[in-house]
Structure formats: structure tokens, C-alpha cells
Coordinates of C-alpha atoms in Angstrom, one line a residue:
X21 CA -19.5 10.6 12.0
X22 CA -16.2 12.2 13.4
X23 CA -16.7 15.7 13.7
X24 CA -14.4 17.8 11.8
X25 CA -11.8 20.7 13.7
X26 CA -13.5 24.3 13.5
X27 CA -9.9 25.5 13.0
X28 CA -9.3 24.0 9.4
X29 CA -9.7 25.6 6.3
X30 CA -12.0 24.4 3.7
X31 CA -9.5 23.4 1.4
X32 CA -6.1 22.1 2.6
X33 CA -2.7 23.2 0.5
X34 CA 0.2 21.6 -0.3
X35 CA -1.6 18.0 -0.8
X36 CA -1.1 14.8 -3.6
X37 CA -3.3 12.6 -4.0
X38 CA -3.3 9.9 -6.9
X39 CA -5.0 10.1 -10.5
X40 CA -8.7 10.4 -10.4
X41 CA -9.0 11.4 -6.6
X42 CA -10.0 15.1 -7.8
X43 CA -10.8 17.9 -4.8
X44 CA -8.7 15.9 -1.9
X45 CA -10.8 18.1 0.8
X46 CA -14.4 17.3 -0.9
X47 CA -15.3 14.1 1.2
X48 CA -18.7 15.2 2.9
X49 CA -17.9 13.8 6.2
X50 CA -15.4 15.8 6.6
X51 CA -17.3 19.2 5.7
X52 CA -16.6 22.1 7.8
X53 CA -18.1 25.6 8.1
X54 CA -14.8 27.0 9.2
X55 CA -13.9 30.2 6.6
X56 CA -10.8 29.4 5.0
X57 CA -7.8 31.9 6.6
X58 CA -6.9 34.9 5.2
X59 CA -4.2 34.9 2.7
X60 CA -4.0 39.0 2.8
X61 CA -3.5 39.7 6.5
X62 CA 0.1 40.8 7.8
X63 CA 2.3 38.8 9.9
X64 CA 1.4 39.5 13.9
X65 CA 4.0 40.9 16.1
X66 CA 3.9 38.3 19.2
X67 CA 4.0 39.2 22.2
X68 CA 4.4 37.1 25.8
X69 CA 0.7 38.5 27.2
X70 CA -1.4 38.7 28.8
X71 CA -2.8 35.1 28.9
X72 CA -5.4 33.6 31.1
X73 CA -4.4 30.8 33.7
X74 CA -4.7 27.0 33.0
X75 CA -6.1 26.0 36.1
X76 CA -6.6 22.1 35.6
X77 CA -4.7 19.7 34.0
X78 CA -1.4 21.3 33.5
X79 CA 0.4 18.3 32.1
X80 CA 1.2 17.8 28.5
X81 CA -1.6 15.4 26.4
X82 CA -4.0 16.4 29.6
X83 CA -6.9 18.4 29.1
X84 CA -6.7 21.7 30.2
X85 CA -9.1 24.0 32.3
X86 CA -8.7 27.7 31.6
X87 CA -10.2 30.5 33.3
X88 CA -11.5 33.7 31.6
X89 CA -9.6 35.8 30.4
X90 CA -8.8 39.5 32.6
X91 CA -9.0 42.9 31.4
X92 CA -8.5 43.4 27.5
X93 CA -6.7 41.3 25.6
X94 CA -3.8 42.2 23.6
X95 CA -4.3 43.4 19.9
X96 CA -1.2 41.5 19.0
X97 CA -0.6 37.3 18.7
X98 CA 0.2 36.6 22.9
X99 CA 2.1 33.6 22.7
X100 CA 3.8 31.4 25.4
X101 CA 5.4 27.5 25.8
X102 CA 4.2 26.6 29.1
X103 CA 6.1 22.9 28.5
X104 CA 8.9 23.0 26.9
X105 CA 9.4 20.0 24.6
X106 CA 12.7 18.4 23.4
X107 CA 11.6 17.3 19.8
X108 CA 12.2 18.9 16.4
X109 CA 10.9 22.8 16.1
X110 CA 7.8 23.2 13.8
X111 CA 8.1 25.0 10.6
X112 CA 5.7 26.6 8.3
X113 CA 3.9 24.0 5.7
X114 CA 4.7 21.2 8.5
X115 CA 1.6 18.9 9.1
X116 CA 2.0 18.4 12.9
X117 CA -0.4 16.2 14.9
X118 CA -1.9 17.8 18.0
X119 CA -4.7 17.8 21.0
X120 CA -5.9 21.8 22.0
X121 CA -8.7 23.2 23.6
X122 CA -10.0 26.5 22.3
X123 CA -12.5 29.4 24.5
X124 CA -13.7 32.7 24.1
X125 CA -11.4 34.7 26.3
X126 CA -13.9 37.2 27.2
X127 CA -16.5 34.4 28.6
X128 CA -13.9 31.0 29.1
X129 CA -16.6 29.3 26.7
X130 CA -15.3 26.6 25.1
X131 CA -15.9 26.2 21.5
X132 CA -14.0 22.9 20.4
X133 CA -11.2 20.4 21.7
X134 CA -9.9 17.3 20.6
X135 CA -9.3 15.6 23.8
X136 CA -12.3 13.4 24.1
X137 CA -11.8 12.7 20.4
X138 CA -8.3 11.7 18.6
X139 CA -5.9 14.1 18.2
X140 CA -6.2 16.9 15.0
X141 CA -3.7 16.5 11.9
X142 CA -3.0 19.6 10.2
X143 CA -0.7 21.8 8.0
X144 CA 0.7 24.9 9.2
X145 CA 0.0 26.4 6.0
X146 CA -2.3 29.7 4.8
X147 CA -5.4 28.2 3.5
X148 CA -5.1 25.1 5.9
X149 CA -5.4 26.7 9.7
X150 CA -6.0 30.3 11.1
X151 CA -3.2 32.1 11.0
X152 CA -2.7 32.7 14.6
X153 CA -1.6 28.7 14.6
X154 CA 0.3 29.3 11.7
X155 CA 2.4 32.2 13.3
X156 CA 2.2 30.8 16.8
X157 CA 3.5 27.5 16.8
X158 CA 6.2 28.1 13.9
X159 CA 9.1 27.1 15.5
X160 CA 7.8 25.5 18.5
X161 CA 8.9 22.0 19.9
X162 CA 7.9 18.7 19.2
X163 CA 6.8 17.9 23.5
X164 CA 5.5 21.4 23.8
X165 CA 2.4 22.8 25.4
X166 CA 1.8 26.3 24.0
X167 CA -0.7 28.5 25.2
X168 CA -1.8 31.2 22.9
X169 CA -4.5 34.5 22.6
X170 CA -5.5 35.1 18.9
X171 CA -7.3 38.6 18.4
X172 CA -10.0 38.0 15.4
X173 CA -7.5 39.4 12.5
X174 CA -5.7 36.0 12.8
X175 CA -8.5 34.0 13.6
X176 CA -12.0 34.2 12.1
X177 CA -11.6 37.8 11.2
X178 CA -15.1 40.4 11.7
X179 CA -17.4 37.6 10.2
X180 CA -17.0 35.2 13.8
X181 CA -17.8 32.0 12.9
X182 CA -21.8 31.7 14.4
X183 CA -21.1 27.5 14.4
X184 CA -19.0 28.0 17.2
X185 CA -20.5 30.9 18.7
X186 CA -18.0 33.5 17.9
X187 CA -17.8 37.1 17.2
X188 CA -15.9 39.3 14.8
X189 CA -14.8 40.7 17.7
X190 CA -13.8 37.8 19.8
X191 CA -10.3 37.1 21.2
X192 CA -10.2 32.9 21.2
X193 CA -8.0 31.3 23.8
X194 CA -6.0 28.3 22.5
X195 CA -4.0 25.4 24.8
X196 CA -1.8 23.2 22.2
X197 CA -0.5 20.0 22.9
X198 CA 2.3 19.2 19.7
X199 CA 2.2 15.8 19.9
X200 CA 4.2 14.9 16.5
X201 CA 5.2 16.9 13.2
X202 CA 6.0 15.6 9.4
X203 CA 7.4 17.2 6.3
X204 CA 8.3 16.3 3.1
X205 CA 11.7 14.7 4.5
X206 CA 9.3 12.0 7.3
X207 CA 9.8 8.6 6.6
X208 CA 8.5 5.3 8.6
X209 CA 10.2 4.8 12.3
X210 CA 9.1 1.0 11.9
X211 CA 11.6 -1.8 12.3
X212 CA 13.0 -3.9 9.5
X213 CA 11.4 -7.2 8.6
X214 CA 12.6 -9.7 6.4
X215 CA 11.6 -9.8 2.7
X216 CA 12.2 -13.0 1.6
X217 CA 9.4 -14.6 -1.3
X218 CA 11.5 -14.0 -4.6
X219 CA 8.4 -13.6 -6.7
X220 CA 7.7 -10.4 -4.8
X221 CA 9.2 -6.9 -5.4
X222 CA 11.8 -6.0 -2.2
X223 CA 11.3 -2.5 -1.6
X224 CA 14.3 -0.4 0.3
X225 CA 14.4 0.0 4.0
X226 CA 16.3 3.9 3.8
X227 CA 14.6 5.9 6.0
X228 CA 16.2 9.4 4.5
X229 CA 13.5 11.0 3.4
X230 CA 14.3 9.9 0.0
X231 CA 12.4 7.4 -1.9
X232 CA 13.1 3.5 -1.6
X233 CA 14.0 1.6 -4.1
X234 CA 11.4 -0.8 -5.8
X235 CA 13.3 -4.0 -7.2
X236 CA 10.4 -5.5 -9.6
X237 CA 11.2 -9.3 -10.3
X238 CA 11.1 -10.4 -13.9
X239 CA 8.3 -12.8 -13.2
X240 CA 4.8 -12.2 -13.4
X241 CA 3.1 -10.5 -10.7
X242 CA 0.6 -12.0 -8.5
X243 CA -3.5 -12.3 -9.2
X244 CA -4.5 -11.3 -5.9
X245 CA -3.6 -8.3 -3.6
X246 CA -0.4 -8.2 -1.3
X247 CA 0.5 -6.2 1.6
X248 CA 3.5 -6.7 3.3
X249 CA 5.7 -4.6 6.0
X250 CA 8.9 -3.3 4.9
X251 CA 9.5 -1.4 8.3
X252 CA 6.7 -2.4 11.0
X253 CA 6.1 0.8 13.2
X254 CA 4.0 0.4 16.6
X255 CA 1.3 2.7 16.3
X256 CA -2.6 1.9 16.1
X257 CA -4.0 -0.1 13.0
X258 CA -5.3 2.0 10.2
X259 CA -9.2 1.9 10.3
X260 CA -11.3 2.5 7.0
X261 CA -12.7 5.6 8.5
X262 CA -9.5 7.4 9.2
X263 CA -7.8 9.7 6.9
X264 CA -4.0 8.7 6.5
X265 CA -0.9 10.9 6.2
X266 CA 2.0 9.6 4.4
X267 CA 4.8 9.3 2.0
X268 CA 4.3 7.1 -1.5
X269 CA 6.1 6.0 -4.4
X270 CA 3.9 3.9 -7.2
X271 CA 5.1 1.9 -10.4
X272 CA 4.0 0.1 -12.9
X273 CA 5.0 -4.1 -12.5
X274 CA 5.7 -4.6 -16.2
X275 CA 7.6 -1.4 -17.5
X276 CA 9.1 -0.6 -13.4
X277 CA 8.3 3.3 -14.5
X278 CA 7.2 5.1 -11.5
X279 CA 3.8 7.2 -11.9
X280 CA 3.5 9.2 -8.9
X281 CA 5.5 9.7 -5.9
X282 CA 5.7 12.3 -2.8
X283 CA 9.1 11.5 -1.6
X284 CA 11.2 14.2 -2.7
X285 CA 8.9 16.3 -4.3
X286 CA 8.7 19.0 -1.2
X287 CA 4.9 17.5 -0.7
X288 CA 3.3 14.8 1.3
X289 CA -0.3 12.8 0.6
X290 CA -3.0 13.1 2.6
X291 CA -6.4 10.8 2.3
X292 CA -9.3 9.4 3.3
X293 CA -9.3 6.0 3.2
X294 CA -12.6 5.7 2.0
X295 CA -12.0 8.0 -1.1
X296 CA -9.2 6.0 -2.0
X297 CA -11.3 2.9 -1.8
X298 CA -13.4 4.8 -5.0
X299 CA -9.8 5.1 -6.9
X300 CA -7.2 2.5 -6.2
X301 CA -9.2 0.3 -4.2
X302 CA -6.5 -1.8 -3.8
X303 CA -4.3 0.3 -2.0
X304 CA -7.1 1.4 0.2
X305 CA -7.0 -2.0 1.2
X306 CA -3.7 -2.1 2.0
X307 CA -3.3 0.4 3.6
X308 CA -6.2 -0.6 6.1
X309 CA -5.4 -2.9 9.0
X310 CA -1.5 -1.6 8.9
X311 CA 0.1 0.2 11.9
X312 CA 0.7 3.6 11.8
X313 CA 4.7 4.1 11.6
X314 CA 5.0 1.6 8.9
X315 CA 6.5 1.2 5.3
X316 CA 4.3 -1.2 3.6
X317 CA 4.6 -2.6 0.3
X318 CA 1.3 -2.8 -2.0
X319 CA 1.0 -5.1 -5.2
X320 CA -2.7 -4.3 -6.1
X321 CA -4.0 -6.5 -9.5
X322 CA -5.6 -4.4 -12.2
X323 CA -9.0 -5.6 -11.0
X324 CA -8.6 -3.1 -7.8
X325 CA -6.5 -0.1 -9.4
X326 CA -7.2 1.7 -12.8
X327 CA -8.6 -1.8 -14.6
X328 CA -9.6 -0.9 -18.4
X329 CA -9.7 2.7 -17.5
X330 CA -6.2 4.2 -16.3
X331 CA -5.5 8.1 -16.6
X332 CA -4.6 9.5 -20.1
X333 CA -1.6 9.9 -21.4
X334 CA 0.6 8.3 -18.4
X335 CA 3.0 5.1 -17.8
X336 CA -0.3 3.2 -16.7
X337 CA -1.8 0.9 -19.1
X338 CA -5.2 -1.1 -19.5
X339 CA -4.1 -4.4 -17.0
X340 CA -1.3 -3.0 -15.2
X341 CA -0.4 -4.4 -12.0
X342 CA 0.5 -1.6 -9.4
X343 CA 3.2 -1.7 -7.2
X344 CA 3.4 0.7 -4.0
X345 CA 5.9 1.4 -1.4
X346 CA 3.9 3.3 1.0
X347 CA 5.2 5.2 4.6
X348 CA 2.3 5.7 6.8
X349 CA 3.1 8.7 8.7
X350 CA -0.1 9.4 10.7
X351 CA -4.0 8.9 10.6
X352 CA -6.9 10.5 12.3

């Protein structure tokens, strides 16, 4: 079982998921005794120190050593780029994609790092991720390593967290490695391949940020599930374990209406694959076996989406044949 980040949230904001998926956060593999952040706490002023010394492994994507911390520790958010990275700056409500090692500054324990596992996918949003990530890596590079000392008000507050071993009155030590970022404007980065069988829909190759066309021939649709490229990217094949980050748009083959999207709604989806499996099997299978980086086009038969029982009152009827254009941004 892939153990969960101690930094998340319970409940992750600004998600979609399809019809029928319910809580998006309730899969129990992925439970966490993390406390969610603190909506009611103040913005920290930040400050360049003092910060204890990485001592091993000072290049980006290596893991870090980090000796204990000297003195007291700021009561402010002590924040510093120790590699400055040439990407896009991180906003608020970005997901970014990251390796990090966290200690207790007082003791140089370690309490969790994601370098001996894959890296962590998260929002920067309140409710998602302490708030001394939220606040300390807003408006930090793409390429950057960011070393950071987060006093308990913008980490796990006076409660600790006893999980990891930490005090209310703990000062945790964080080394971040931003390894990617998406927002509601990502698309694919995959290359173009050819879409040439007539009796399937062509799906558009515009990687704006706004949604691709579905052209839907006037033919009937196919019995058995397709999944095609669009744009190949060259990241790692999607496993059925992993959660998957990315950008959809889904309509129906018969009427073309769509009946959920995330491109240009100001959100992106997040999901396990395995919870989709219990909703739109079909696209669960798609999706699986595809490289990350890709825009992949689903046609899933009714007999692996909604069958006789689609959601009430939408453009989805008993029988419909599904159609999805799907950008996979990222999964972990």
C-alpha cells in the first residue's frame, strides 16, 4: 500500500470528478491522519532565517541531509531558494508535483520524505497542504529547491501531529524539490499522432488550455472499448494503482452534448484509478497503460460507463456510448 504524504489535508479542494464518484478524497488507501490546515490563521510574514544547513545531497531531485537546527527558530515563515529554477513560478490553487524531506528542527528527526517513494502531487490550496507550503512556495520556480522553517501556526498548529512525532510546539524543517506545476490552463506536451479510421471520432490537437474539439461521426459507434493517442507524451505508463491528474472533456456519441468537462472551468480532475474503475470503468481502462503527458481519446460502450443506470436529469441516457478526450497531466 503506498503510504500517503503527512503534509495533505484530509480533504483536497478545488477537485472534479465524474457523476457517481462522490467524496474524491474517501478511497481508504489513501487515508491520512494529517489535520486538515487551518483556514482562520493569518498570512505569515517571511523572512530569509535562520535555516539549518543541507549537508548532503545539495543537488536538485537529490535527497538532502540536514543538520539540526541552532538556537531558536524564527516565529515567522523562514523561507529561502537554494536552486534557483528557470520554469514557470507557482501560484496559489496550482497542483505542483514535488520530492521534500521534512525534520524537527529542534532534533534533525525526520518525519517523512518522498525520495525513496515517487514524488507527492499536491494543491497549493487551504484545506489541501499546511499553510507554510501554501505561503512558501507561492511564487517559486518550476527547477527550484526551496528550503523552508515552518513554526507550528502554519504547520500542525498546538495539537502536533503524534503520527509523525510532532509537537504543538515544534518548528518542522522542510527541503522542496518543485519538480512540475499544473493549473486549470495545462494541457498534454505529447506529440501529434495521426487519426486516421473514419468511423472514430478525431479529437483536436490545441494544446491552449482550452478544450479540444470532439468531431463525432454519423455512424454508429463501436461495441468494444477504444483508446487511442491524440498527442503521445513520454512519461511513465499509467498503473491501476496510481491516482491521475488531468484535464477532461466527455460527450455523449449520439446527441455530441458534452456532460462534464474541466478545461476551462478554472478546475482540474484528480483520481484514483481504481475509484474510477467503480464508475466509468471504461475510462479507468483507458486511461491505464497510457503515458503520462498524453491526450488520449476514450470511446467506452455503455456496458463499462453508466449502462441502464446514468445520473438523473443529465444529457446521458440508458445505452449511451461515451466519448472522452482526456489530458493526462500527472499520476502518483
Amino acid at each position: 500500500m503506498r503510504r500517503r504524504s503527512l503534509l495533505l489535508a484530509a480533504v483536497p479542494a478545488g477537485l472534479v470528478t465524474l457523476a457517481g464518484c462522490g467524496d474524491n478524497s474517501s478511497s481508504s488507501s489513501k487515508a491520512s491522519a494529517s489535520p486538515s490546515a487551518s483556514a482562520s490563521v493569518p498570512p505569515p510574514k517571511i523572512v530569509d532565517g535562520p535555516l539549518p544547513a543541507i549537508t548532503a545531497g545539495a543537488k536538485f531531485d537529490e535527497k538532502p541531509t540536514v543538520a539540526k537546527g541552532t538556537g531558536d527558530p524564527s516565529k515567522n515563515l523562514a523561507v529561502k531558494t537554494v536552486i534557483a529554477g528557470s520554469g514557470k513560478p507557482v501560484a496559489e490553487n496550482d497542483f505542483i508535483q514535488a520530492n521534500y524531506l521534512g525534520q524537527i528542527w529542534s532534533t534533525a528527526k525526520v518525519f517523512d520524505q518522498s525520495y525513496d517513494r515517487t514524488p507527492l502531487l499536491m494543491q497549493l490550496a487551504a484545506g489541501s497542504i499546511i499553510d507554510g507550503w501554501r505561503y512558501g512556495l507561492a511564487g517559486r520556480k518550476v527547477g527550484s529547491r526551496v528550503l523552508m522553517a515552518v513554526p507550528p501556526t502554519w504547520g500542525y498548529g498546538s495539537a502536533g501531529n503524534s503520527q509523525a512525532g510532532i509537537k504543538g510546539t515544534d518548528t518542522l524543517v522542510f527541503v522542496v524539490d518543485i519538480l512540475n506545476s499544473f493549473n486549470s490552463k495545462s494541457s498534454s506536451t505529447g506529440k501529434e499522432v495521426a487519426q486516421s479510421d473514419a468511423a472514430l471520432p478525431k479529437i483536436g490537437t490545441n494544446t491552449d488550455g482550452k478544450a479540444p474539439s470532439i468531431e463525432i461521426p454519423k455512424a454508429d459507434p463501436p461495441k468494444k472499448l477504444v483508446s487511442n493517442y491524440v498527442l503521445e507524451g513520454d512519461g511513465a505508463e499509467v498503473k491501476s494503482a496510481q491516482t491521475v491528474l488531468c484535464q477532461f472533456k466527455g460527450e455523449v456519441w449520439d446527441s455530441g452534448k458534452v456532460f462534464e468537462q474541466t478545461y476551462e472551468s478554472g478546475r482540474l480532475a484528480q483520481f484514483s484509478v481504481a475509484q474510477m474503475q467503480e464508475v466509468v470503468k471504461g475510462l479507468a481502462q483507458g486511461i491505464t497503460g497510457k503515458k503520462v503527458g498524453s491526450r488520449i481519446m476514450v470511446v467506452t460502450p455503455p456496458d463499462l460507463a453508466y449502462g441502464n443506470n446514468p445520473p438523473s436529469g443529465g444529457v446521458v441516457k440508458k445505452g449511451s456510448t461515451l466519448v472522452f478526450t482526456v489530458d493526462i497531466l500527472a499520476a502518483m
